[in-house]
Amino acid sequence: MTEPISIDIWSDIACPWCYIGKRNLENGLAAVASDEDAPQVSVTFHSFELSPDTPVDFDGDEIDFLAGHKGMPREQVQQMLDNVTGVAAKAGLEYRFDLLQHTNTVKAHELLHHAKAKGLQHEMEERLMSAYFTEGKHVGRVDDLVELAAEVGLDAAETREALESARHLDDVRADQAQARAYGIQGVPFFVIDGQYGISGAQPAEAFENVLRDLWAQRRGAVAASAE
């Protein structure tokens, strides 16, 4: 048996390009799944906080935050958000920056590690990003996170205990330490098989090409060793 290709993704719930990159990867995976010798792939998400100093309850909208955080004029920020919204639409995502509630994401990352331990990391990642970017839901408070966790099948009481005790905070910090070790400064960042780095929300075709090339190399190596 050939080992699956590992894809480790560093991302943040509050990163618009991360959701786009996630969807592009999924579209790439769907394309190669129909190959006669389809690559086997294992995907794991890792924590990265873009703005760890953000308060849980930010007073203002996304334009207020970015104008203050990046020192950009409001008109320029609006143009930037309009551009991201257009790119997201091409990936099949309907971003609503007018509804978005900016917040600190460390608890959301703790929740993702809790979900990972229960085998529901991918479902939780999708639910959090959809809640944040398309539904205007709050993803920084424990009560809101517990509600979202229950929607993907996690036990509410157990999830609340995990978040209130910060049981998975060390896991979040370990992910961040690994990102520093890799030299990752922006997300999304994809590490494939622990050796190939892909930065940014690349198109689906880029993932297709890498996966097919790696799988062909791996199958060739297995065949050679069997001779």
mmCIF file with all atom_site columns, C-alpha atoms in Angstrom:
data_model
loop_
_atom_site.group_PDB
_atom_site.id
_atom_site.type_symbol
_atom_site.label_atom_id
_atom_site.label_alt_id
_atom_site.label_comp_id
_atom_site.label_asym_id
_atom_site.label_entity_id
_atom_site.label_seq_id
_atom_site.pdbx_PDB_ins_code
_atom_site.Cartn_x
_atom_site.Cartn_y
_atom_site.Cartn_z
_atom_site.occupancy
_atom_site.B_iso_or_equiv
_atom_site.pdbx_formal_charge
_atom_site.auth_seq_id
_atom_site.auth_comp_id
_atom_site.auth_asym_id
_atom_site.auth_atom_id
_atom_site.pdbx_PDB_model_num
ATOM 1   C CA . MET A 1 1   ? 0.000   0.000  0.000   1.00 0.00 ? 1   MET A CA 1
ATOM 2   C CA . THR A 1 2   ? 1.222   3.481  -0.852  1.00 0.00 ? 2   THR A CA 1
ATOM 3   C CA . GLU A 1 3   ? 1.149   5.959  2.035   1.00 0.00 ? 3   GLU A CA 1
ATOM 4   C CA . PRO A 1 4   ? -1.265  8.904  1.590   1.00 0.00 ? 4   PRO A CA 1
ATOM 5   C CA . ILE A 1 5   ? 0.138   12.293 0.663   1.00 0.00 ? 5   ILE A CA 1
ATOM 6   C CA . SER A 1 6   ? 0.004   14.514 3.757   1.00 0.00 ? 6   SER A CA 1
ATOM 7   C CA . ILE A 1 7   ? -1.227  18.085 3.452   1.00 0.00 ? 7   ILE A CA 1
ATOM 8   C CA . ASP A 1 8   ? -0.753  20.260 6.551   1.00 0.00 ? 8   ASP A CA 1
ATOM 9   C CA . ILE A 1 9   ? -2.509  23.619 6.358   1.00 0.00 ? 9   ILE A CA 1
ATOM 10  C CA . TRP A 1 10  ? -1.729  26.594 8.572   1.00 0.00 ? 10  TRP A CA 1
ATOM 11  C CA . SER A 1 11  ? -4.685  28.976 8.547   1.00 0.00 ? 11  SER A CA 1
ATOM 12  C CA . ASP A 1 12  ? -6.803  31.333 10.628  1.00 0.00 ? 12  ASP A CA 1
ATOM 13  C CA . ILE A 1 13  ? -10.589 31.391 10.910  1.00 0.00 ? 13  ILE A CA 1
ATOM 14  C CA . ALA A 1 14  ? -10.455 35.170 10.335  1.00 0.00 ? 14  ALA A CA 1
ATOM 15  C CA . CYS A 1 15  ? -8.330  34.924 7.167   1.00 0.00 ? 15  CYS A CA 1
ATOM 16  C CA . PRO A 1 16  ? -10.438 35.439 4.012   1.00 0.00 ? 16  PRO A CA 1
ATOM 17  C CA . TRP A 1 17  ? -7.751  33.947 1.749   1.00 0.00 ? 17  TRP A CA 1
ATOM 18  C CA . CYS A 1 18  ? -7.618  30.841 3.969   1.00 0.00 ? 18  CYS A CA 1
ATOM 19  C CA . TYR A 1 19  ? -11.258 29.976 3.251   1.00 0.00 ? 19  TYR A CA 1
ATOM 20  C CA . ILE A 1 20  ? -10.683 30.575 -0.462  1.00 0.00 ? 20  ILE A CA 1
ATOM 21  C CA . GLY A 1 21  ? -7.538  28.439 -0.354  1.00 0.00 ? 21  GLY A CA 1
ATOM 22  C CA . LYS A 1 22  ? -9.395  25.706 1.500   1.00 0.00 ? 22  LYS A CA 1
ATOM 23  C CA . ARG A 1 23  ? -12.132 25.620 -1.132  1.00 0.00 ? 23  ARG A CA 1
ATOM 24  C CA . ASN A 1 24  ? -9.619  25.652 -3.985  1.00 0.00 ? 24  ASN A CA 1
ATOM 25  C CA . LEU A 1 25  ? -7.808  22.700 -2.394  1.00 0.00 ? 25  LEU A CA 1
ATOM 26  C CA . GLU A 1 26  ? -11.100 20.840 -2.046  1.00 0.00 ? 26  GLU A CA 1
ATOM 27  C CA . ASN A 1 27  ? -11.881 21.497 -5.700  1.00 0.00 ? 27  ASN A CA 1
ATOM 28  C CA . GLY A 1 28  ? -8.431  20.224 -6.643  1.00 0.00 ? 28  GLY A CA 1
ATOM 29  C CA . LEU A 1 29  ? -8.919  17.094 -4.537  1.00 0.00 ? 29  LEU A CA 1
ATOM 30  C CA . ALA A 1 30  ? -12.299 16.493 -6.174  1.00 0.00 ? 30  ALA A CA 1
ATOM 31  C CA . ALA A 1 31  ? -10.698 16.742 -9.627  1.00 0.00 ? 31  ALA A CA 1
ATOM 32  C CA . VAL A 1 32  ? -7.958  14.186 -8.922  1.00 0.00 ? 32  VAL A CA 1
ATOM 33  C CA . ALA A 1 33  ? -10.410 11.848 -7.147  1.00 0.00 ? 33  ALA A CA 1
ATOM 34  C CA . SER A 1 34  ? -11.737 10.806 -10.559 1.00 0.00 ? 34  SER A CA 1
ATOM 35  C CA . ASP A 1 35  ? -8.268  9.774  -11.804 1.00 0.00 ? 35  ASP A CA 1
ATOM 36  C CA . GLU A 1 36  ? -7.857  6.085  -12.619 1.00 0.00 ? 36  GLU A CA 1
ATOM 37  C CA . ASP A 1 37  ? -5.057  5.961  -10.028 1.00 0.00 ? 37  ASP A CA 1
ATOM 38  C CA . ALA A 1 38  ? -6.386  8.662  -7.696  1.00 0.00 ? 38  ALA A CA 1
ATOM 39  C CA . PRO A 1 39  ? -3.928  10.071 -5.131  1.00 0.00 ? 39  PRO A CA 1
ATOM 40  C CA . GLN A 1 40  ? -4.685  9.201  -1.516  1.00 0.00 ? 40  GLN A CA 1
ATOM 41  C CA . VAL A 1 41  ? -4.510  12.346 0.622   1.00 0.00 ? 41  VAL A CA 1
ATOM 42  C CA . SER A 1 42  ? -4.591  13.145 4.341   1.00 0.00 ? 42  SER A CA 1
ATOM 43  C CA . VAL A 1 43  ? -5.414  16.769 5.268   1.00 0.00 ? 43  VAL A CA 1
ATOM 44  C CA . THR A 1 44  ? -4.748  18.335 8.698   1.00 0.00 ? 44  THR A CA 1
ATOM 45  C CA . PHE A 1 45  ? -5.406  21.939 9.754   1.00 0.00 ? 45  PHE A CA 1
ATOM 46  C CA . HIS A 1 46  ? -3.064  23.842 12.066  1.00 0.00 ? 46  HIS A CA 1
ATOM 47  C CA . SER A 1 47  ? -3.496  27.030 14.082  1.00 0.00 ? 47  SER A CA 1
ATOM 48  C CA . PHE A 1 48  ? -2.205  30.448 13.056  1.00 0.00 ? 48  PHE A CA 1
ATOM 49  C CA . GLU A 1 49  ? -3.413  33.737 14.583  1.00 0.00 ? 49  GLU A CA 1
ATOM 50  C CA . LEU A 1 50  ? -3.153  36.711 12.233  1.00 0.00 ? 50  LEU A CA 1
ATOM 51  C CA . SER A 1 51  ? -4.052  39.258 14.936  1.00 0.00 ? 51  SER A CA 1
ATOM 52  C CA . PRO A 1 52  ? -3.643  37.708 18.405  1.00 0.00 ? 52  PRO A CA 1
ATOM 53  C CA . ASP A 1 53  ? -4.030  41.122 20.059  1.00 0.00 ? 53  ASP A CA 1
ATOM 54  C CA . THR A 1 54  ? -7.605  41.529 18.755  1.00 0.00 ? 54  THR A CA 1
ATOM 55  C CA . PRO A 1 55  ? -10.239 41.806 21.525  1.00 0.00 ? 55  PRO A CA 1
ATOM 56  C CA . VAL A 1 56  ? -13.001 39.188 21.674  1.00 0.00 ? 56  VAL A CA 1
ATOM 57  C CA . ASP A 1 57  ? -15.593 41.939 21.204  1.00 0.00 ? 57  ASP A CA 1
ATOM 58  C CA . PHE A 1 58  ? -14.174 44.405 18.695  1.00 0.00 ? 58  PHE A CA 1
ATOM 59  C CA . ASP A 1 59  ? -16.052 47.704 18.572  1.00 0.00 ? 59  ASP A CA 1
ATOM 60  C CA . GLY A 1 60  ? -16.454 48.387 14.869  1.00 0.00 ? 60  GLY A CA 1
ATOM 61  C CA . ASP A 1 61  ? -16.789 46.700 11.501  1.00 0.00 ? 61  ASP A CA 1
ATOM 62  C CA . GLU A 1 62  ? -14.181 45.040 9.294   1.00 0.00 ? 62  GLU A CA 1
ATOM 63  C CA . ILE A 1 63  ? -13.313 48.334 7.601   1.00 0.00 ? 63  ILE A CA 1
ATOM 64  C CA . ASP A 1 64  ? -12.697 49.939 11.008  1.00 0.00 ? 64  ASP A CA 1
ATOM 65  C CA . PHE A 1 65  ? -10.444 47.066 12.004  1.00 0.00 ? 65  PHE A CA 1
ATOM 66  C CA . LEU A 1 66  ? -8.345  46.952 8.846   1.00 0.00 ? 66  LEU A CA 1
ATOM 67  C CA . ALA A 1 67  ? -8.079  50.730 8.593   1.00 0.00 ? 67  ALA A CA 1
ATOM 68  C CA . GLY A 1 68  ? -6.737  50.821 12.135  1.00 0.00 ? 68  GLY A CA 1
ATOM 69  C CA . HIS A 1 69  ? -4.653  47.651 11.928  1.00 0.00 ? 69  HIS A CA 1
ATOM 70  C CA . LYS A 1 70  ? -3.031  48.365 8.565   1.00 0.00 ? 70  LYS A CA 1
ATOM 71  C CA . GLY A 1 71  ? -3.198  52.159 8.619   1.00 0.00 ? 71  GLY A CA 1
ATOM 72  C CA . MET A 1 72  ? -5.009  52.236 5.280   1.00 0.00 ? 72  MET A CA 1
ATOM 73  C CA . PRO A 1 73  ? -7.650  54.767 4.158   1.00 0.00 ? 73  PRO A CA 1
ATOM 74  C CA . ARG A 1 74  ? -11.205 53.438 4.466   1.00 0.00 ? 74  ARG A CA 1
ATOM 75  C CA . GLU A 1 75  ? -11.773 53.758 0.719   1.00 0.00 ? 75  GLU A CA 1
ATOM 76  C CA . GLN A 1 76  ? -8.729  51.601 -0.004  1.00 0.00 ? 76  GLN A CA 1
ATOM 77  C CA . VAL A 1 77  ? -9.874  48.993 2.548   1.00 0.00 ? 77  VAL A CA 1
ATOM 78  C CA . GLN A 1 78  ? -13.308 48.868 0.901   1.00 0.00 ? 78  GLN A CA 1
ATOM 79  C CA . GLN A 1 79  ? -11.713 48.285 -2.501  1.00 0.00 ? 79  GLN A CA 1
ATOM 80  C CA . MET A 1 80  ? -9.605  45.494 -1.019  1.00 0.00 ? 80  MET A CA 1
ATOM 81  C CA . LEU A 1 81  ? -12.657 43.820 0.526   1.00 0.00 ? 81  LEU A CA 1
ATOM 82  C CA . ASP A 1 82  ? -14.576 44.143 -2.742  1.00 0.00 ? 82  ASP A CA 1
ATOM 83  C CA . ASN A 1 83  ? -11.692 42.406 -4.535  1.00 0.00 ? 83  ASN A CA 1
ATOM 84  C CA . VAL A 1 84  ? -11.577 39.556 -2.001  1.00 0.00 ? 84  VAL A CA 1
ATOM 85  C CA . THR A 1 85  ? -15.360 39.179 -2.228  1.00 0.00 ? 85  THR A CA 1
ATOM 86  C CA . GLY A 1 86  ? -15.069 38.782 -5.995  1.00 0.00 ? 86  GLY A CA 1
ATOM 87  C CA . VAL A 1 87  ? -12.311 36.162 -5.738  1.00 0.00 ? 87  VAL A CA 1
ATOM 88  C CA . ALA A 1 88  ? -14.332 34.294 -3.096  1.00 0.00 ? 88  ALA A CA 1
ATOM 89  C CA . ALA A 1 89  ? -17.378 34.264 -5.368  1.00 0.00 ? 89  ALA A CA 1
ATOM 90  C CA . LYS A 1 90  ? -15.329 32.510 -8.078  1.00 0.00 ? 90  LYS A CA 1
ATOM 91  C CA . ALA A 1 91  ? -14.534 29.817 -5.477  1.00 0.00 ? 91  ALA A CA 1
ATOM 92  C CA . GLY A 1 92  ? -18.248 29.464 -4.710  1.00 0.00 ? 92  GLY A CA 1
ATOM 93  C CA . LEU A 1 93  ? -18.221 31.477 -1.462  1.00 0.00 ? 93  LEU A CA 1
ATOM 94  C CA . GLU A 1 94  ? -20.520 34.412 -0.671  1.00 0.00 ? 94  GLU A CA 1
ATOM 95  C CA . TYR A 1 95  ? -18.551 36.693 1.658   1.00 0.00 ? 95  TYR A CA 1
ATOM 96  C CA . ARG A 1 96  ? -20.531 39.202 3.737   1.00 0.00 ? 96  ARG A CA 1
ATOM 97  C CA . PHE A 1 97  ? -18.066 41.692 5.175   1.00 0.00 ? 97  PHE A CA 1
ATOM 98  C CA . ASP A 1 98  ? -21.016 43.942 6.041   1.00 0.00 ? 98  ASP A CA 1
ATOM 99  C CA . LEU A 1 99  ? -22.173 41.318 8.570   1.00 0.00 ? 99  LEU A CA 1
ATOM 100 C CA . LEU A 1 100 ? -18.771 40.105 9.772   1.00 0.00 ? 100 LEU A CA 1
ATOM 101 C CA . GLN A 1 101 ? -18.038 40.356 13.509  1.00 0.00 ? 101 GLN A CA 1
ATOM 102 C CA . HIS A 1 102 ? -14.294 40.737 13.976  1.00 0.00 ? 102 HIS A CA 1
ATOM 103 C CA . THR A 1 103 ? -12.962 38.905 17.016  1.00 0.00 ? 103 THR A CA 1
ATOM 104 C CA . ASN A 1 104 ? -10.035 37.122 18.624  1.00 0.00 ? 104 ASN A CA 1
ATOM 105 C CA . THR A 1 105 ? -9.724  33.585 17.216  1.00 0.00 ? 105 THR A CA 1
ATOM 106 C CA . VAL A 1 106 ? -7.701  31.704 19.832  1.00 0.00 ? 106 VAL A CA 1
ATOM 107 C CA . LYS A 1 107 ? -10.795 29.963 21.276  1.00 0.00 ? 107 LYS A CA 1
ATOM 108 C CA . ALA A 1 108 ? -11.878 28.958 17.777  1.00 0.00 ? 108 ALA A CA 1
ATOM 109 C CA . HIS A 1 109 ? -8.465  27.336 17.306  1.00 0.00 ? 109 HIS A CA 1
ATOM 110 C CA . GLU A 1 110 ? -8.831  25.537 20.633  1.00 0.00 ? 110 GLU A CA 1
ATOM 111 C CA . LEU A 1 111 ? -12.206 24.276 19.403  1.00 0.00 ? 111 LEU A CA 1
ATOM 112 C CA . LEU A 1 112 ? -10.621 22.971 16.203  1.00 0.00 ? 112 LEU A CA 1
ATOM 113 C CA . HIS A 1 113 ? -8.170  20.913 18.247  1.00 0.00 ? 113 HIS A CA 1
ATOM 114 C CA . HIS A 1 114 ? -11.033 19.583 20.357  1.00 0.00 ? 114 HIS A CA 1
ATOM 115 C CA . ALA A 1 115 ? -12.878 18.659 17.155  1.00 0.00 ? 115 ALA A CA 1
ATOM 116 C CA . LYS A 1 116 ? -9.729  17.026 15.767  1.00 0.00 ? 116 LYS A CA 1
ATOM 117 C CA . ALA A 1 117 ? -9.549  14.784 18.837  1.00 0.00 ? 117 ALA A CA 1
ATOM 118 C CA . LYS A 1 118 ? -13.141 13.715 18.085  1.00 0.00 ? 118 LYS A CA 1
ATOM 119 C CA . GLY A 1 119 ? -12.555 13.141 14.373  1.00 0.00 ? 119 GLY A CA 1
ATOM 120 C CA . LEU A 1 120 ? -14.545 16.224 13.305  1.00 0.00 ? 120 LEU A CA 1
ATOM 121 C CA . GLN A 1 121 ? -11.846 18.776 12.513  1.00 0.00 ? 121 GLN A CA 1
ATOM 122 C CA . HIS A 1 122 ? -12.783 19.235 8.855   1.00 0.00 ? 122 HIS A CA 1
ATOM 123 C CA . GLU A 1 123 ? -16.472 19.690 9.658   1.00 0.00 ? 123 GLU A CA 1
ATOM 124 C CA . MET A 1 124 ? -15.643 22.189 12.406  1.00 0.00 ? 124 MET A CA 1
ATOM 125 C CA . GLU A 1 125 ? -13.234 24.163 10.201  1.00 0.00 ? 125 GLU A CA 1
ATOM 126 C CA . GLU A 1 126 ? -15.883 24.524 7.501   1.00 0.00 ? 126 GLU A CA 1
ATOM 127 C CA . ARG A 1 127 ? -18.581 25.477 10.015  1.00 0.00 ? 127 ARG A CA 1
ATOM 128 C CA . LEU A 1 128 ? -16.444 28.161 11.651  1.00 0.00 ? 128 LEU A CA 1
ATOM 129 C CA . MET A 1 129 ? -15.337 29.750 8.393   1.00 0.00 ? 129 MET A CA 1
ATOM 130 C CA . SER A 1 130 ? -18.853 29.728 6.974   1.00 0.00 ? 130 SER A CA 1
ATOM 131 C CA . ALA A 1 131 ? -20.233 31.204 10.201  1.00 0.00 ? 131 ALA A CA 1
ATOM 132 C CA . TYR A 1 132 ? -17.624 33.964 10.202  1.00 0.00 ? 132 TYR A CA 1
ATOM 133 C CA . PHE A 1 133 ? -17.423 34.981 6.555   1.00 0.00 ? 133 PHE A CA 1
ATOM 134 C CA . THR A 1 134 ? -20.876 34.263 5.153   1.00 0.00 ? 134 THR A CA 1
ATOM 135 C CA . GLU A 1 135 ? -23.309 34.367 8.102   1.00 0.00 ? 135 GLU A CA 1
ATOM 136 C CA . GLY A 1 136 ? -21.984 37.141 10.338  1.00 0.00 ? 136 GLY A CA 1
ATOM 137 C CA . LYS A 1 137 ? -21.870 34.900 13.412  1.00 0.00 ? 137 LYS A CA 1
ATOM 138 C CA . HIS A 1 138 ? -19.577 35.539 16.383  1.00 0.00 ? 138 HIS A CA 1
ATOM 139 C CA . VAL A 1 139 ? -16.761 32.962 16.637  1.00 0.00 ? 139 VAL A CA 1
ATOM 140 C CA . GLY A 1 140 ? -14.839 34.339 19.596  1.00 0.00 ? 140 GLY A CA 1
ATOM 141 C CA . ARG A 1 141 ? -17.116 33.672 22.577  1.00 0.00 ? 141 ARG A CA 1
ATOM 142 C CA . VAL A 1 142 ? -17.464 30.305 24.272  1.00 0.00 ? 142 VAL A CA 1
ATOM 143 C CA . ASP A 1 143 ? -21.287 30.269 24.124  1.00 0.00 ? 143 ASP A CA 1
ATOM 144 C CA . ASP A 1 144 ? -21.308 30.886 20.366  1.00 0.00 ? 144 ASP A CA 1
ATOM 145 C CA . LEU A 1 145 ? -18.575 28.338 19.749  1.00 0.00 ? 145 LEU A CA 1
ATOM 146 C CA . VAL A 1 146 ? -20.378 25.658 21.750  1.00 0.00 ? 146 VAL A CA 1
ATOM 147 C CA . GLU A 1 147 ? -23.492 26.249 19.650  1.00 0.00 ? 147 GLU A CA 1
ATOM 148 C CA . LEU A 1 148 ? -21.535 25.861 16.416  1.00 0.00 ? 148 LEU A CA 1
ATOM 149 C CA . ALA A 1 149 ? -19.768 22.767 17.769  1.00 0.00 ? 149 ALA A CA 1
ATOM 150 C CA . ALA A 1 150 ? -23.103 21.105 18.542  1.00 0.00 ? 150 ALA A CA 1
ATOM 151 C CA . GLU A 1 151 ? -24.188 21.718 14.939  1.00 0.00 ? 151 GLU A CA 1
ATOM 152 C CA . VAL A 1 152 ? -21.395 19.469 13.640  1.00 0.00 ? 152 VAL A CA 1
ATOM 153 C CA . GLY A 1 153 ? -22.086 16.740 16.188  1.00 0.00 ? 153 GLY A CA 1
ATOM 154 C CA . LEU A 1 154 ? -19.809 17.584 19.120  1.00 0.00 ? 154 LEU A CA 1
ATOM 155 C CA . ASP A 1 155 ? -21.129 17.207 22.658  1.00 0.00 ? 155 ASP A CA 1
ATOM 156 C CA . ALA A 1 156 ? -22.023 20.688 23.962  1.00 0.00 ? 156 ALA A CA 1
ATOM 157 C CA . ALA A 1 157 ? -21.119 20.108 27.625  1.00 0.00 ? 157 ALA A CA 1
ATOM 158 C CA . GLU A 1 158 ? -17.820 18.443 26.769  1.00 0.00 ? 158 GLU A CA 1
ATOM 159 C CA . THR A 1 159 ? -16.952 21.211 24.309  1.00 0.00 ? 159 THR A CA 1
ATOM 160 C CA . ARG A 1 160 ? -17.713 23.919 26.872  1.00 0.00 ? 160 ARG A CA 1
ATOM 161 C CA . GLU A 1 161 ? -15.462 22.229 29.428  1.00 0.00 ? 161 GLU A CA 1
ATOM 162 C CA . ALA A 1 162 ? -12.649 21.956 26.878  1.00 0.00 ? 162 ALA A CA 1
ATOM 163 C CA . LEU A 1 163 ? -12.898 25.650 25.982  1.00 0.00 ? 163 LEU A CA 1
ATOM 164 C CA . GLU A 1 164 ? -13.355 27.009 29.507  1.00 0.00 ? 164 GLU A CA 1
ATOM 165 C CA . SER A 1 165 ? -10.418 24.956 30.809  1.00 0.00 ? 165 SER A CA 1
ATOM 166 C CA . ALA A 1 166 ? -8.239  25.930 27.808  1.00 0.00 ? 166 ALA A CA 1
ATOM 167 C CA . ARG A 1 167 ? -7.396  22.228 27.502  1.00 0.00 ? 167 ARG A CA 1
ATOM 168 C CA . HIS A 1 168 ? -6.139  22.604 23.936  1.00 0.00 ? 168 HIS A CA 1
ATOM 169 C CA . LEU A 1 169 ? -4.312  25.936 24.243  1.00 0.00 ? 169 LEU A CA 1
ATOM 170 C CA . ASP A 1 170 ? -0.958  24.123 24.334  1.00 0.00 ? 170 ASP A CA 1
ATOM 171 C CA . ASP A 1 171 ? -1.898  22.414 21.055  1.00 0.00 ? 171 ASP A CA 1
ATOM 172 C CA . VAL A 1 172 ? -2.588  25.815 19.489  1.00 0.00 ? 172 VAL A CA 1
ATOM 173 C CA . ARG A 1 173 ? 0.779   27.128 20.712  1.00 0.00 ? 173 ARG A CA 1
ATOM 174 C CA . ALA A 1 174 ? 2.545   24.021 19.380  1.00 0.00 ? 174 ALA A CA 1
ATOM 175 C CA . ASP A 1 175 ? 1.080   24.654 15.918  1.00 0.00 ? 175 ASP A CA 1
ATOM 176 C CA . GLN A 1 176 ? 2.247   28.253 16.076  1.00 0.00 ? 176 GLN A CA 1
ATOM 177 C CA . ALA A 1 177 ? 5.729   27.179 17.155  1.00 0.00 ? 177 ALA A CA 1
ATOM 178 C CA . GLN A 1 178 ? 5.896   24.768 14.198  1.00 0.00 ? 178 GLN A CA 1
ATOM 179 C CA . ALA A 1 179 ? 4.840   27.596 11.873  1.00 0.00 ? 179 ALA A CA 1
ATOM 180 C CA . ARG A 1 180 ? 7.733   29.712 13.175  1.00 0.00 ? 180 ARG A CA 1
ATOM 181 C CA . ALA A 1 181 ? 10.098  26.770 12.693  1.00 0.00 ? 181 ALA A CA 1
ATOM 182 C CA . TYR A 1 182 ? 8.976   26.490 9.066   1.00 0.00 ? 182 TYR A CA 1
ATOM 183 C CA . GLY A 1 183 ? 9.349   30.250 8.624   1.00 0.00 ? 183 GLY A CA 1
ATOM 184 C CA . ILE A 1 184 ? 5.644   30.712 7.893   1.00 0.00 ? 184 ILE A CA 1
ATOM 185 C CA . GLN A 1 185 ? 4.741   34.409 8.138   1.00 0.00 ? 185 GLN A CA 1
ATOM 186 C CA . GLY A 1 186 ? 1.427   34.477 6.271   1.00 0.00 ? 186 GLY A CA 1
ATOM 187 C CA . VAL A 1 187 ? -1.476  32.146 5.685   1.00 0.00 ? 187 VAL A CA 1
ATOM 188 C CA . PRO A 1 188 ? -2.838  30.044 4.139   1.00 0.00 ? 188 PRO A CA 1
ATOM 189 C CA . PHE A 1 189 ? 0.327   27.971 3.959   1.00 0.00 ? 189 PHE A CA 1
ATOM 190 C CA . PHE A 1 190 ? 0.244   24.378 2.751   1.00 0.00 ? 190 PHE A CA 1
ATOM 191 C CA . VAL A 1 191 ? 3.024   21.925 3.620   1.00 0.00 ? 191 VAL A CA 1
ATOM 192 C CA . ILE A 1 192 ? 2.835   18.838 1.412   1.00 0.00 ? 192 ILE A CA 1
ATOM 193 C CA . ASP A 1 193 ? 4.561   15.673 2.594   1.00 0.00 ? 193 ASP A CA 1
ATOM 194 C CA . GLY A 1 194 ? 6.536   17.735 5.094   1.00 0.00 ? 194 GLY A CA 1
ATOM 195 C CA . GLN A 1 195 ? 8.809   19.080 2.358   1.00 0.00 ? 195 GLN A CA 1
ATOM 196 C CA . TYR A 1 196 ? 6.927   21.163 -0.228  1.00 0.00 ? 196 TYR A CA 1
ATOM 197 C CA . GLY A 1 197 ? 5.503   24.546 0.759   1.00 0.00 ? 197 GLY A CA 1
ATOM 198 C CA . ILE A 1 198 ? 2.686   26.288 -1.109  1.00 0.00 ? 198 ILE A CA 1
ATOM 199 C CA . SER A 1 199 ? 1.868   29.822 0.006   1.00 0.00 ? 199 SER A CA 1
ATOM 200 C CA . GLY A 1 200 ? -1.409  31.633 -0.547  1.00 0.00 ? 200 GLY A CA 1
ATOM 201 C CA . ALA A 1 201 ? -4.806  30.760 -2.014  1.00 0.00 ? 201 ALA A CA 1
ATOM 202 C CA . GLN A 1 202 ? -3.535  28.972 -5.108  1.00 0.00 ? 202 GLN A CA 1
ATOM 203 C CA . PRO A 1 203 ? -6.001  27.864 -7.806  1.00 0.00 ? 203 PRO A CA 1
ATOM 204 C CA . ALA A 1 204 ? -7.362  24.327 -7.764  1.00 0.00 ? 204 ALA A CA 1
ATOM 205 C CA . GLU A 1 205 ? -5.202  23.403 -10.765 1.00 0.00 ? 205 GLU A CA 1
ATOM 206 C CA . ALA A 1 206 ? -2.011  24.083 -8.792  1.00 0.00 ? 206 ALA A CA 1
ATOM 207 C CA . PHE A 1 207 ? -3.016  21.513 -6.194  1.00 0.00 ? 207 PHE A CA 1
ATOM 208 C CA . GLU A 1 208 ? -4.056  19.044 -8.892  1.00 0.00 ? 208 GLU A CA 1
ATOM 209 C CA . ASN A 1 209 ? -0.642  19.242 -10.563 1.00 0.00 ? 209 ASN A CA 1
ATOM 210 C CA . VAL A 1 210 ? 1.343   18.850 -7.342  1.00 0.00 ? 210 VAL A CA 1
ATOM 211 C CA . LEU A 1 211 ? -0.736  15.921 -6.136  1.00 0.00 ? 211 LEU A CA 1
ATOM 212 C CA . ARG A 1 212 ? -0.575  14.067 -9.437  1.00 0.00 ? 212 ARG A CA 1
ATOM 213 C CA . ASP A 1 213 ? 3.196   14.572 -9.708  1.00 0.00 ? 213 ASP A CA 1
ATOM 214 C CA . LEU A 1 214 ? 3.847   13.446 -6.130  1.00 0.00 ? 214 LEU A CA 1
ATOM 215 C CA . TRP A 1 215 ? 1.555   10.433 -6.453  1.00 0.00 ? 215 TRP A CA 1
ATOM 216 C CA . ALA A 1 216 ? 3.236   9.330  -9.673  1.00 0.00 ? 216 ALA A CA 1
ATOM 217 C CA . GLN A 1 217 ? 6.667   9.645  -8.016  1.00 0.00 ? 217 GLN A CA 1
ATOM 218 C CA . ARG A 1 218 ? 5.500   7.697  -4.990  1.00 0.00 ? 218 ARG A CA 1
ATOM 219 C CA . ARG A 1 219 ? 3.902   4.917  -7.030  1.00 0.00 ? 219 ARG A CA 1
ATOM 220 C CA . GLY A 1 220 ? 7.048   4.716  -9.134  1.00 0.00 ? 220 GLY A CA 1
ATOM 221 C CA . ALA A 1 221 ? 9.210   4.382  -6.043  1.00 0.00 ? 221 ALA A CA 1
ATOM 222 C CA . VAL A 1 222 ? 6.970   1.627  -4.664  1.00 0.00 ? 222 VAL A CA 1
ATOM 223 C CA . ALA A 1 223 ? 7.071   -0.250 -7.964  1.00 0.00 ? 223 ALA A CA 1
ATOM 224 C CA . ALA A 1 224 ? 10.866  0.050  -8.131  1.00 0.00 ? 224 ALA A CA 1
ATOM 225 C CA . SER A 1 225 ? 11.310  -1.275 -4.600  1.00 0.00 ? 225 SER A CA 1
ATOM 226 C CA . ALA A 1 226 ? 9.102   -4.264 -5.397  1.00 0.00 ? 226 ALA A CA 1
ATOM 227 C CA . GLU A 1 227 ? 11.280  -5.351 -8.303  1.00 0.00 ? 227 GLU A CA 1
#
